[in-house]
Amino acid sequence: MGVAIRDSDLQFLDRLRCQPPGYRFHNWARTFSSQPAFYLAPTTDGEIQQIVCIARRYAMTVKAIGSGHSPSDIACTDSIMLNMDKMSRVLSCDQHARTITVEGGMRLHELHDVLKRHGLALSCVGSISDQSVAGAIATATHGTGAAYSDLSSAVVRLVLIDGCGRRRVCSAAANSDVFDAARCSLGALGIVTQVTVQCEPAFWLHAVQEPTTLGSVLDDFGHVVASAEHVRVWWFPHTDAAVVWRANRTPARERVHPESFVRDRIYGFHVYQMQLLKARTCPDDIPRLTREHFARRFDRRLEWTDDSFRVFNFDCLFPQYVNEWAVPLERAPAALRALQRWVDDEGARSGGARVHFPVEIRFVQRNSVWLSPAYDQDVCYIGVIMYRPFHWPVPYKRYWKAYEDIMRLHHGRPHWAKAHQMFYHDFVDCYPKFADFVQLRRDCDPQNIFVNDYLRRHLLPPDELLPSDARIATDHPHL
């Protein structure tokens, strides 16, 4: 910041502060952090437009955040950070069209409650609902179901404040290119302040989870994928054990819950976290722990019925490193077999990698959102995890390298919220609309006020990097 901020602008920024100077932002897993110069909580589109104008005037940058759940540095900035929690109002609900319009800062769990009161529901929901609505669509948050796409594809209208301070109303009928780009924009085009989402009548789900083997799932892959409206597979590395979760809409309205406080909360959370803490110094215990937890917690049929969003969501336990890529559906069995071979080879080798369960396998239908990993292809998301017991680090980079190499080999696209090693030229090759998105980003944000390290590292062409940014094009962000 080379120019002193004039008093009137500074007073405006100070009025919107929601944390004192020196506040440090951490993402949920506490794997990334930053110290913004201004941590603000705007309440209107007009205030955001004024913030953008101030940022342009003083060559500052702006980043909006929701819950900070992304396990990467996508939300980090050392300049102006906008906490969107005060922009969480319901603006309208159209019962006939089954749409709802809300401000972008509303959390998904709040949206579920609002929709339920109006007799509506989202058609497909991911594993958690802590994210803000705008944050969830910014990275194409997804659930599972071969006939259902990600949350970005359910957006039918949005309002965007771009890098020139312009308020753009976007839909398939107005600003259609900006609309298809902004439905998954990583925050690169501007700040999404309003979202209209297509819903359906509220429904309940009946879910059944059964033990099986990864081999049997892969041998009958097409049938498994189509065996219910919503299907999720968990594989337990270092074994062939797996579980298949299937959920279908049901007219039943009697809540049935399989959770055991002792088995799932005491043993499955607290004891397991202690066991993984010990395994940091005894990693050879990890395969045994995986077999033990499968036998005690998962090697049984479980069945439950509840409101759709309650069945879709589950407890993601404690902080973690996660990585997730989407591969074309037809490539998924080969990719999973290759990953299983690598895990088995490492497990047989002294000093080899020992990895945590589960590997999560989900299915998403193709869509027309430019930067959605499901753009123009049905995909299988394959997610890997390494827990950080009590926030302590664990080795994961060898696992990530092998996993990403396999995903690349099978034409995978990384989940945008995760830390990954894909860069500009990689995305030009794997996203047909990527060059169009980059040009649109220049038009929407000509002064790069929404660019942070994450966007610079992954979206900007190498010839647009500053000399001081050379490391960003090749190095993984510091963890």
Coordinates of C-alpha atoms in Angstrom, one line a residue:
M1 CA 0.0 0.0 0.0
G2 CA 2.0 3.0 -1.3
V3 CA -0.5 5.7 -0.7
A4 CA -1.9 6.8 2.7
I5 CA -5.6 6.1 3.1
R6 CA -7.5 9.3 3.4
D7 CA -9.4 9.9 6.6
S8 CA -12.9 9.5 5.2
D9 CA -12.0 6.1 3.7
L10 CA -10.3 5.0 6.8
Q11 CA -13.3 5.9 9.0
F12 CA -15.6 4.0 6.6
L13 CA -13.3 0.9 6.9
D14 CA -13.0 1.2 10.7
R15 CA -16.8 1.4 11.0
L16 CA -17.1 -2.0 9.4
R17 CA -14.4 -3.7 11.4
C18 CA -15.5 -6.8 13.2
Q19 CA -12.1 -7.8 14.6
P20 CA -9.3 -5.5 15.9
P21 CA -6.1 -4.8 13.9
G22 CA -3.8 -7.8 14.2
Y23 CA -6.6 -10.4 14.0
R24 CA -5.4 -13.7 12.4
F25 CA -7.7 -15.7 10.3
H26 CA -7.4 -19.5 10.4
N27 CA -9.3 -22.0 8.2
W28 CA -11.3 -24.7 10.0
A29 CA -8.6 -27.3 9.9
R30 CA -6.0 -24.7 11.0
T31 CA -3.8 -25.7 8.0
F32 CA -3.7 -22.1 6.6
S33 CA -3.9 -18.7 8.1
S34 CA -3.4 -15.0 7.2
Q35 CA -3.5 -11.6 8.9
P36 CA -5.7 -9.2 7.0
A37 CA -5.0 -5.5 7.4
F38 CA -8.8 -5.0 7.6
Y39 CA -11.3 -7.6 8.7
L40 CA -14.7 -6.2 7.9
A41 CA -18.3 -7.3 8.1
P42 CA -20.4 -5.5 5.4
T43 CA -24.2 -5.5 5.6
T44 CA -25.2 -4.3 2.1
D45 CA -24.3 -4.5 -1.6
G46 CA -23.6 -0.7 -1.4
E47 CA -21.0 -1.1 1.3
I48 CA -19.3 -3.8 -0.7
Q49 CA -19.2 -1.6 -3.8
Q50 CA -17.6 1.2 -1.7
I51 CA -15.0 -1.3 -0.3
V52 CA -14.2 -2.3 -3.9
C53 CA -13.7 1.3 -4.9
I54 CA -11.4 1.9 -1.9
A55 CA -9.4 -1.1 -2.8
R56 CA -9.0 0.1 -6.3
R57 CA -8.0 3.5 -5.1
Y58 CA -5.2 2.3 -2.9
A59 CA -4.1 -0.9 -4.9
M60 CA -5.4 -3.2 -2.1
T61 CA -7.0 -6.6 -2.5
V62 CA -10.3 -8.0 -1.2
K63 CA -11.3 -11.5 -0.2
A64 CA -14.8 -12.6 1.0
I65 CA -15.0 -15.5 3.4
G66 CA -17.8 -17.7 4.7
S67 CA -17.0 -20.4 7.3
G68 CA -13.4 -20.9 6.3
H69 CA -14.0 -24.6 5.8
S70 CA -11.9 -24.9 2.6
P71 CA -8.7 -26.9 3.4
S72 CA -6.5 -24.6 1.3
D73 CA -5.5 -21.0 1.3
I74 CA -8.2 -20.0 -1.1
A75 CA -9.7 -17.6 1.5
C76 CA -6.5 -16.1 2.7
T77 CA -5.4 -12.4 2.2
D78 CA -3.2 -9.9 4.0
S79 CA -5.3 -6.9 2.8
I80 CA -9.1 -6.6 3.1
M81 CA -11.0 -9.7 4.3
L82 CA -14.8 -9.6 4.3
N83 CA -16.8 -11.7 6.8
M84 CA -20.1 -12.2 5.1
D85 CA -22.1 -13.3 8.2
K86 CA -24.1 -10.2 8.4
M87 CA -25.4 -10.7 4.8
S88 CA -27.5 -13.8 5.5
R89 CA -31.0 -12.6 5.0
V90 CA -33.8 -14.4 3.1
L91 CA -34.9 -12.1 0.3
S92 CA -37.7 -14.1 -1.3
C93 CA -39.2 -17.5 -1.7
D94 CA -41.2 -18.5 -4.8
Q95 CA -43.3 -21.5 -3.8
H96 CA -44.6 -22.0 -7.3
A97 CA -41.2 -22.0 -9.0
R98 CA -39.7 -23.8 -5.9
T99 CA -36.8 -21.3 -5.7
I100 CA -35.4 -19.3 -2.9
T101 CA -33.3 -16.2 -3.0
V102 CA -30.9 -15.5 -0.1
E103 CA -27.8 -13.4 0.6
G104 CA -24.5 -15.1 0.0
G105 CA -23.4 -15.1 3.6
M106 CA -26.3 -17.4 4.8
R107 CA -24.9 -20.8 6.1
L108 CA -26.2 -23.9 4.5
H109 CA -27.6 -25.3 7.8
E110 CA -29.6 -22.0 8.1
L111 CA -30.8 -22.5 4.6
H112 CA -32.0 -26.0 5.3
D113 CA -34.1 -24.7 8.2
V114 CA -35.6 -21.9 6.2
L115 CA -36.4 -24.2 3.3
K116 CA -38.1 -26.7 5.6
R117 CA -40.4 -24.0 6.9
H118 CA -41.4 -23.3 3.3
G119 CA -41.9 -27.1 2.5
L120 CA -38.8 -27.1 0.3
A121 CA -35.3 -28.7 0.2
L122 CA -32.1 -28.8 -1.8
S123 CA -32.1 -31.8 -4.1
C124 CA -28.6 -32.9 -3.1
V125 CA -26.4 -31.9 -0.2
G126 CA -22.7 -32.5 0.7
S127 CA -21.3 -34.1 3.8
I128 CA -21.4 -30.9 5.9
S129 CA -23.6 -27.7 6.0
D130 CA -21.3 -25.3 7.8
Q131 CA -20.3 -23.4 4.6
S132 CA -21.9 -20.2 3.4
V133 CA -24.1 -20.4 0.3
A134 CA -21.8 -18.2 -1.8
G135 CA -18.7 -20.1 -0.5
A136 CA -20.2 -23.5 -1.3
I137 CA -21.0 -22.5 -4.9
A138 CA -17.6 -20.8 -5.4
T139 CA -15.9 -24.2 -5.3
A140 CA -18.7 -26.4 -6.7
T141 CA -19.5 -28.1 -3.4
H142 CA -21.2 -31.4 -4.1
G143 CA -23.0 -34.4 -2.6
T144 CA -23.5 -37.7 -4.4
G145 CA -26.0 -39.2 -6.8
A146 CA -25.5 -40.2 -10.4
A147 CA -28.6 -38.2 -11.5
Y148 CA -27.7 -35.1 -9.4
S149 CA -25.1 -32.5 -10.0
D150 CA -23.2 -30.1 -7.6
L151 CA -24.7 -27.1 -5.8
S152 CA -23.4 -24.7 -8.4
S153 CA -25.6 -26.2 -11.0
A154 CA -28.7 -25.6 -8.8
V155 CA -28.1 -21.8 -9.0
V156 CA -30.6 -20.0 -11.3
R157 CA -29.7 -16.4 -10.6
L158 CA -27.0 -14.5 -8.7
V159 CA -25.8 -11.0 -8.0
L160 CA -22.1 -10.2 -8.3
I161 CA -20.1 -7.1 -7.3
D162 CA -17.2 -7.2 -9.7
G163 CA -13.7 -5.6 -9.5
C164 CA -14.9 -2.3 -11.0
G165 CA -17.6 -2.0 -8.3
R166 CA -20.4 -2.9 -10.8
R167 CA -23.4 -4.8 -9.5
R168 CA -24.2 -7.5 -12.0
V169 CA -27.4 -9.5 -12.0
C170 CA -26.7 -12.8 -13.8
S171 CA -28.8 -15.7 -15.0
A172 CA -29.2 -17.9 -18.1
A173 CA -31.1 -15.0 -19.6
A174 CA -29.0 -12.0 -18.5
N175 CA -25.1 -11.9 -18.5
S176 CA -25.2 -15.6 -19.3
D177 CA -21.4 -16.0 -19.7
V178 CA -20.8 -14.3 -16.4
F179 CA -23.5 -16.5 -14.9
D180 CA -22.0 -19.8 -16.1
A181 CA -18.5 -18.6 -14.9
A182 CA -19.6 -17.1 -11.6
R183 CA -21.5 -20.2 -10.5
C184 CA -18.1 -21.6 -9.7
S185 CA -15.6 -18.8 -9.7
L186 CA -13.3 -19.3 -6.7
G187 CA -14.0 -15.7 -5.8
A188 CA -12.0 -14.6 -8.9
L189 CA -14.8 -12.6 -10.6
G190 CA -16.1 -10.7 -7.7
I191 CA -18.2 -11.0 -4.6
V192 CA -21.5 -13.0 -4.9
T193 CA -24.0 -11.2 -2.6
Q194 CA -27.3 -12.9 -3.6
V195 CA -28.1 -16.4 -4.8
T196 CA -31.3 -17.9 -6.1
V197 CA -31.3 -21.7 -5.8
Q198 CA -33.6 -24.2 -7.5
C199 CA -35.2 -26.5 -4.9
E200 CA -37.7 -29.3 -4.8
P201 CA -40.5 -30.2 -2.3
A202 CA -39.2 -31.2 1.1
F203 CA -38.4 -34.9 1.3
W204 CA -37.2 -37.5 3.7
L205 CA -34.5 -40.1 2.9
H206 CA -34.2 -43.7 3.9
A207 CA -30.6 -44.7 4.0
V208 CA -29.0 -48.2 4.3
Q209 CA -25.3 -48.7 4.9
E210 CA -23.9 -52.2 4.3
P211 CA -20.4 -53.7 4.5
T212 CA -18.8 -55.1 1.3
T213 CA -15.4 -55.1 -0.3
L214 CA -13.8 -52.6 -2.7
G215 CA -13.2 -55.5 -5.1
S216 CA -16.8 -56.3 -5.4
V217 CA -17.8 -52.6 -5.8
L218 CA -15.3 -52.2 -8.7
D219 CA -16.3 -55.5 -10.3
D220 CA -19.9 -54.4 -10.5
F221 CA -19.3 -50.6 -10.6
G222 CA -22.0 -49.5 -12.9
H223 CA -24.7 -51.4 -11.0
V224 CA -23.5 -50.0 -7.7
V225 CA -23.5 -46.5 -9.0
A226 CA -27.1 -46.9 -10.2
S227 CA -28.4 -48.9 -7.2
A228 CA -30.0 -46.0 -5.4
E229 CA -30.7 -42.3 -6.0
H230 CA -27.7 -41.4 -3.8
V231 CA -24.8 -43.7 -3.4
R232 CA -21.6 -43.2 -1.4
V233 CA -18.7 -45.7 -1.0
W234 CA -16.1 -45.7 1.8
W235 CA -13.0 -47.8 1.2
F236 CA -10.7 -48.6 4.2
P237 CA -7.1 -48.5 2.9
H238 CA -4.7 -51.3 3.9
T239 CA -7.7 -53.7 3.6
D240 CA -10.2 -54.6 0.9
A241 CA -13.1 -53.6 3.3
A242 CA -15.6 -51.1 2.2
V243 CA -19.1 -49.9 3.0
V244 CA -21.8 -48.8 0.5
W245 CA -24.3 -46.1 1.7
R246 CA -27.5 -45.9 -0.3
A247 CA -30.3 -43.4 0.1
N248 CA -33.7 -43.0 -1.6
R249 CA -36.6 -40.7 -1.1
T250 CA -39.3 -42.2 1.1
P251 CA -42.8 -41.3 2.2
A252 CA -42.0 -42.5 5.7
R253 CA -41.9 -39.8 8.4
E254 CA -40.7 -41.8 11.4
R255 CA -37.2 -40.9 12.5
V256 CA -34.8 -43.8 12.8
H257 CA -31.2 -43.2 13.9
P258 CA -28.5 -45.8 14.1
E259 CA -25.9 -43.8 16.0
S260 CA -24.6 -45.2 19.2
F261 CA -23.1 -42.6 21.7
V262 CA -20.5 -45.1 23.0
R263 CA -19.6 -46.6 19.7
D264 CA -19.6 -43.5 17.5
R265 CA -18.9 -40.6 19.8
I266 CA -16.7 -42.0 22.5
Y267 CA -14.9 -44.8 20.6
G268 CA -15.3 -43.4 17.0
F269 CA -14.2 -39.9 17.9
H270 CA -12.4 -39.5 21.2
V271 CA -10.7 -42.9 21.4
Y272 CA -9.8 -42.8 17.7
Q273 CA -8.2 -39.4 18.0
M274 CA -6.1 -40.6 20.9
Q275 CA -5.1 -43.7 18.8
L276 CA -4.1 -41.6 15.9
L277 CA -2.1 -39.3 18.1
K278 CA -0.1 -42.3 19.4
A279 CA 0.2 -43.6 15.8
R280 CA 2.2 -40.5 14.9
T281 CA 5.2 -42.2 16.6
C282 CA 4.0 -45.8 15.7
P283 CA 2.7 -45.5 12.1
D284 CA 2.7 -49.2 11.7
D285 CA -0.3 -49.3 14.0
I286 CA -2.5 -47.6 11.4
P287 CA -3.5 -50.7 9.3
R288 CA -4.4 -52.5 12.6
L289 CA -6.5 -49.5 13.8
T290 CA -8.3 -49.5 10.4
R291 CA -9.2 -53.2 10.7
E292 CA -10.3 -52.7 14.3
H293 CA -12.6 -49.7 13.6
F294 CA -14.1 -51.4 10.6
A295 CA -14.9 -54.5 12.6
R296 CA -16.3 -52.6 15.6
R297 CA -18.1 -49.8 13.8
F298 CA -18.8 -50.5 10.2
D299 CA -19.0 -54.3 9.7
R300 CA -22.8 -54.3 10.1
R301 CA -26.0 -53.1 8.3
L302 CA -27.2 -49.7 9.5
E303 CA -30.5 -48.1 8.5
W304 CA -32.0 -44.7 9.2
T305 CA -34.7 -42.3 8.1
D306 CA -34.9 -38.5 8.5
D307 CA -35.1 -35.1 6.8
S308 CA -33.0 -35.2 3.6
F309 CA -30.4 -32.8 4.8
R310 CA -29.9 -34.7 8.1
V311 CA -29.3 -37.9 6.2
F312 CA -26.9 -36.3 3.7
N313 CA -24.8 -34.7 6.4
F314 CA -22.5 -36.5 8.8
D315 CA -19.8 -35.7 11.4
C316 CA -16.4 -35.1 9.7
L317 CA -14.6 -35.7 13.0
F318 CA -11.5 -33.6 13.8
P319 CA -9.1 -31.4 11.8
Q320 CA -7.6 -33.1 8.8
Y321 CA -5.6 -32.8 5.5
V322 CA -7.9 -33.7 2.6
N323 CA -7.5 -34.0 -1.1
E324 CA -10.2 -34.8 -3.6
W325 CA -10.4 -35.0 -7.4
A326 CA -13.1 -35.9 -9.9
V327 CA -12.3 -38.4 -12.6
P328 CA -14.5 -39.3 -15.5
L329 CA -17.0 -41.9 -14.3
E330 CA -15.7 -44.6 -16.7
R331 CA -12.1 -44.1 -15.4
A332 CA -13.0 -44.5 -11.7
P333 CA -12.5 -48.3 -11.3
A334 CA -9.0 -48.1 -12.9
A335 CA -8.1 -45.1 -10.8
L336 CA -9.2 -46.8 -7.6
R337 CA -7.4 -50.1 -8.4
A338 CA -4.2 -48.1 -9.0
L339 CA -4.6 -46.3 -5.7
Q340 CA -5.3 -49.6 -3.9
R341 CA -2.1 -51.2 -5.4
W342 CA 0.0 -48.2 -4.3
V343 CA -1.4 -48.4 -0.7
D344 CA -0.8 -52.1 -0.6
D345 CA 2.7 -51.8 -1.9
E346 CA 3.5 -49.1 0.7
G347 CA 2.0 -51.2 3.4
A348 CA 4.2 -54.1 2.5
R349 CA 7.3 -52.0 2.6
S350 CA 9.2 -51.1 5.8
G351 CA 8.9 -47.4 6.3
G352 CA 6.2 -47.1 3.6
A353 CA 3.3 -44.7 3.9
R354 CA 0.5 -45.7 6.3
V355 CA -2.7 -43.9 5.4
H356 CA -6.0 -43.2 7.3
F357 CA -9.5 -44.3 6.4
P358 CA -11.7 -43.7 4.6
V359 CA -11.2 -43.1 0.9
E360 CA -14.6 -41.5 0.0
I361 CA -16.1 -42.3 -3.4
R362 CA -19.1 -40.2 -4.7
F363 CA -20.8 -39.6 -8.0
V364 CA -21.9 -36.3 -9.7
Q365 CA -23.8 -35.7 -12.9
R366 CA -22.4 -33.5 -15.6
N367 CA -23.3 -29.8 -15.9
S368 CA -22.6 -26.6 -17.8
V369 CA -20.8 -24.6 -15.1
W370 CA -17.5 -23.6 -16.7
L371 CA -15.2 -24.5 -13.8
S372 CA -17.1 -27.3 -12.2
P373 CA -15.1 -30.5 -12.1
A374 CA -18.3 -32.0 -13.5
Y375 CA -18.3 -29.7 -16.5
D376 CA -19.5 -31.7 -19.5
Q377 CA -18.8 -35.1 -17.9
D378 CA -20.3 -37.4 -15.4
V379 CA -17.7 -37.8 -12.7
C380 CA -16.6 -39.9 -9.7
Y381 CA -15.1 -37.9 -6.9
I382 CA -12.3 -39.8 -5.0
G383 CA -11.4 -38.2 -1.7
V384 CA -8.4 -39.0 0.6
I385 CA -7.8 -37.9 4.1
M386 CA -5.1 -37.8 6.8
Y387 CA -6.4 -36.7 10.2
R388 CA -4.5 -34.3 12.4
P389 CA -5.2 -35.5 15.9
F390 CA -5.5 -32.6 18.3
H391 CA -4.2 -30.4 15.4
W392 CA -0.8 -32.2 15.4
P393 CA 0.7 -32.7 11.9
V394 CA 1.0 -36.1 10.3
P395 CA 3.0 -37.1 7.2
Y396 CA 0.9 -36.9 4.1
K397 CA 2.9 -35.6 1.2
R398 CA 4.1 -39.0 -0.2
Y399 CA 0.4 -40.1 -0.2
W400 CA -0.7 -36.9 -1.9
K401 CA 1.9 -37.1 -4.6
A402 CA 1.0 -40.7 -5.5
Y403 CA -2.7 -39.9 -5.3
E404 CA -2.4 -36.9 -7.5
D405 CA -0.2 -38.7 -10.0
I406 CA -2.9 -41.4 -10.3
M407 CA -5.7 -38.8 -10.7
R408 CA -3.8 -37.0 -13.4
L409 CA -3.2 -40.2 -15.3
H410 CA -7.0 -40.8 -15.3
H411 CA -7.9 -37.2 -16.5
G412 CA -8.9 -36.0 -13.1
R413 CA -9.8 -32.4 -12.1
P414 CA -9.1 -31.3 -8.5
H415 CA -11.8 -30.0 -6.1
W416 CA -11.2 -26.3 -6.1
A417 CA -11.4 -25.9 -2.3
K418 CA -8.5 -28.3 -1.7
A419 CA -4.8 -27.6 -1.9
H420 CA -3.5 -29.3 -5.0
Q421 CA -0.7 -29.2 -7.6
M422 CA -2.5 -28.1 -10.8
F423 CA -1.6 -24.9 -12.5
Y424 CA -2.6 -22.6 -15.4
H425 CA -1.4 -24.8 -18.3
D426 CA -2.9 -28.0 -16.6
F427 CA -6.3 -26.3 -16.4
V428 CA -6.1 -25.0 -20.0
D429 CA -5.8 -28.7 -21.0
C430 CA -8.5 -30.1 -18.8
Y431 CA -11.2 -27.4 -18.8
P432 CA -12.6 -26.5 -22.3
K433 CA -13.8 -23.1 -21.0
F434 CA -10.8 -22.3 -18.9
A435 CA -9.3 -19.7 -21.4
D436 CA -12.7 -18.1 -21.6
F437 CA -12.9 -17.9 -17.8
V438 CA -9.5 -16.3 -17.6
Q439 CA -10.4 -13.6 -20.1
L440 CA -13.7 -13.0 -18.3
R441 CA -11.8 -12.6 -15.1
R442 CA -9.6 -9.9 -16.6
D443 CA -12.8 -8.1 -17.7
C444 CA -14.5 -8.4 -14.3
D445 CA -11.3 -7.6 -12.3
P446 CA -8.9 -5.6 -14.4
Q447 CA -6.9 -4.4 -11.4
N448 CA -6.6 -7.9 -9.8
I449 CA -8.2 -6.8 -6.6
F450 CA -9.7 -10.2 -5.9
V451 CA -6.4 -12.0 -6.6
N452 CA -4.7 -13.7 -3.7
D453 CA -1.9 -16.3 -3.6
Y454 CA -4.2 -19.2 -4.4
L455 CA -5.7 -17.5 -7.5
R456 CA -2.3 -16.3 -8.6
R457 CA -0.8 -19.7 -8.2
H458 CA -3.6 -21.6 -10.1
L459 CA -5.4 -19.2 -12.5
L460 CA -3.0 -16.6 -13.7
P461 CA -0.9 -17.3 -16.8
P462 CA 2.9 -17.4 -16.1
D463 CA 3.5 -14.2 -18.0
E464 CA 1.2 -12.4 -15.6
L465 CA 3.1 -13.4 -12.5
L466 CA 5.3 -10.8 -10.8
P467 CA 9.0 -11.7 -10.4
S468 CA 8.3 -12.0 -6.6
D469 CA 5.7 -14.6 -7.4
A470 CA 7.9 -17.0 -9.2
R471 CA 7.9 -19.5 -6.3
I472 CA 4.1 -19.5 -6.3
A473 CA 4.0 -21.2 -9.7
T474 CA 6.0 -24.2 -8.5
D475 CA 5.8 -24.5 -4.7
H476 CA 3.1 -26.1 -2.7
P477 CA 1.7 -23.5 -0.1
H478 CA 3.4 -23.7 3.2
L479 CA 1.5 -25.8 5.7

